Amino acid sequence: MTPLDAILGTEISLKHLTLQVVAVPNKEHFRSAIGERRERRALLVRWTDRDDAWGLGECSCRPDPFYNGEFVDGAVSVLRDYVFPHLPARGSARDVAAVAMKMRGWNFTVAALLDALFDLMRRKEEADFWAGWPVPPQPRIPVGISLPIFETAEAAVERVGKAVEAGFRRVKLKVTPGMDLATLDVVRRAFPAIYLGFDANGAIGERDLDFLQALASFEPAVLEQPFAPDRLDLCEFLKAFFPSLRICLDESIDSLGRLMMAHRLKALDELNLKPGRVGGPLATARLLDYCKIHEIPVWVGGMFETGIGRAANLRVAARLPKAKAHDLSPPQGYLAQDVVQHPLTMEPDGYIPFDDQPITPDEAALERFSVKQIVLRKG
Ligand code: OSB
Ligand code: MG
């Protein structure tokens, strides 16, 4: 029996599934090609079994369908109306994975369900998906920070300066056609040596060649998701025009099939892997295997999760010893308050110490930020 068979064969039960939406204020407004954000709306899924043991998973999709097709209220509906009714009161983890795999789209949504169940199994010390991974966890995880589009050059330099001082190992700036390119120019000049990446969140179109040329002239370490998710053809074309511009894909890669297709088209140089975006731990493991075999550099991305989602992503990042920096900046940098006890902290050299222990939610904070709660009971 492989370790995966053992995990999927674990007997499970379901007493109730709690869907809780929390709205946590952001410290700063965050502007990207996707839009403006003032709060983090997160859907937390709590699986409680017949022994009253529980596990937590965070669905980190956006409140609107502007990153991918998922959105928080849609995720609630999918879990309540299409997933929960098919979950067994008693069965195996494999039965749950099968229900999750029936959903088309809704990867962040089913990932939260699987994360909640696997978290429970781990807390009960019945099975631990990542503990079975062939690479032992790293004790320290290198992290970078994702920063918004700035209104002025001064604001950009000041904010990037703070990030560099804090020790972040990579700075990723959001970009979009029509933005003030001076904000990028001054950052590049003020910090010539930093590991600088740009992320366009799919906003660049076929007619934005001038903008692409300008971006390329700043010689970023990488350009993330320049084009709409399905335009792998444009990535292929971009590689021909600007061979030295490295492309990282994010939105485009929501499954192993898409990764294989992008790789065969030579449309990506590296992968931003968000475990939720591909449907959770099982799919994540498959994509990581493919990246390893084909030597595709891969690092863990984020959706500005609360400490609950960050902890799940950190477990994946810990299994990638070659990654230079993950999008795992500590939530206290962007949330007014986190919803876990013992919030993540980063050391001055840009690493997060990792002890691989389950997190403790701050129940009072969860209650304070809660805007909706639904308890679904099984028989
Ligand atoms: O494109 O990587 C992105 C957040 C929400 C939606 C899309 C993206 C992001 C980030 C977050 O950049 C980075 C992080 O979580 O630290
Ligand atoms: Mg991105």
PDB file of N, CA and C and ligand atoms in Angstrom, residues 172 199 201 224 250, ligand 2:
ATOM      1  N   LYS A 172       7.450  41.669  -5.272  1.00  0.00           N
ATOM      2  CA  LYS A 172       6.616  41.500  -6.464  1.00  0.00           C
ATOM      3  C   LYS A 172       5.706  42.708  -6.550  1.00  0.00           C
ATOM      4  N   ASP A 199       3.680  41.400 -11.579  1.00  0.00           N
ATOM      5  CA  ASP A 199       2.511  40.522 -11.734  1.00  0.00           C
ATOM      6  C   ASP A 199       1.373  41.324 -12.364  1.00  0.00           C
ATOM      7  N   ASN A 201      -1.588  39.947 -13.445  1.00  0.00           N
ATOM      8  CA  ASN A 201      -2.897  39.312 -13.250  1.00  0.00           C
ATOM      9  C   ASN A 201      -3.722  39.238 -14.538  1.00  0.00           C
ATOM     10  N   GLU A 224       4.881  37.775 -14.027  1.00  0.00           N
ATOM     11  CA  GLU A 224       3.850  36.790 -13.663  1.00  0.00           C
ATOM     12  C   GLU A 224       2.550  37.077 -14.404  1.00  0.00           C
ATOM     13  N   ASP A 250       0.368  31.860 -13.157  1.00  0.00           N
ATOM     14  CA  ASP A 250      -0.430  31.767 -11.939  1.00  0.00           C
ATOM     15  C   ASP A 250      -1.839  31.322 -12.364  1.00  0.00           C
TER      16      ASP A 250
HETATM   17 MG    MG B   2      -0.314  36.302  -9.454  1.00  0.00          MG
END
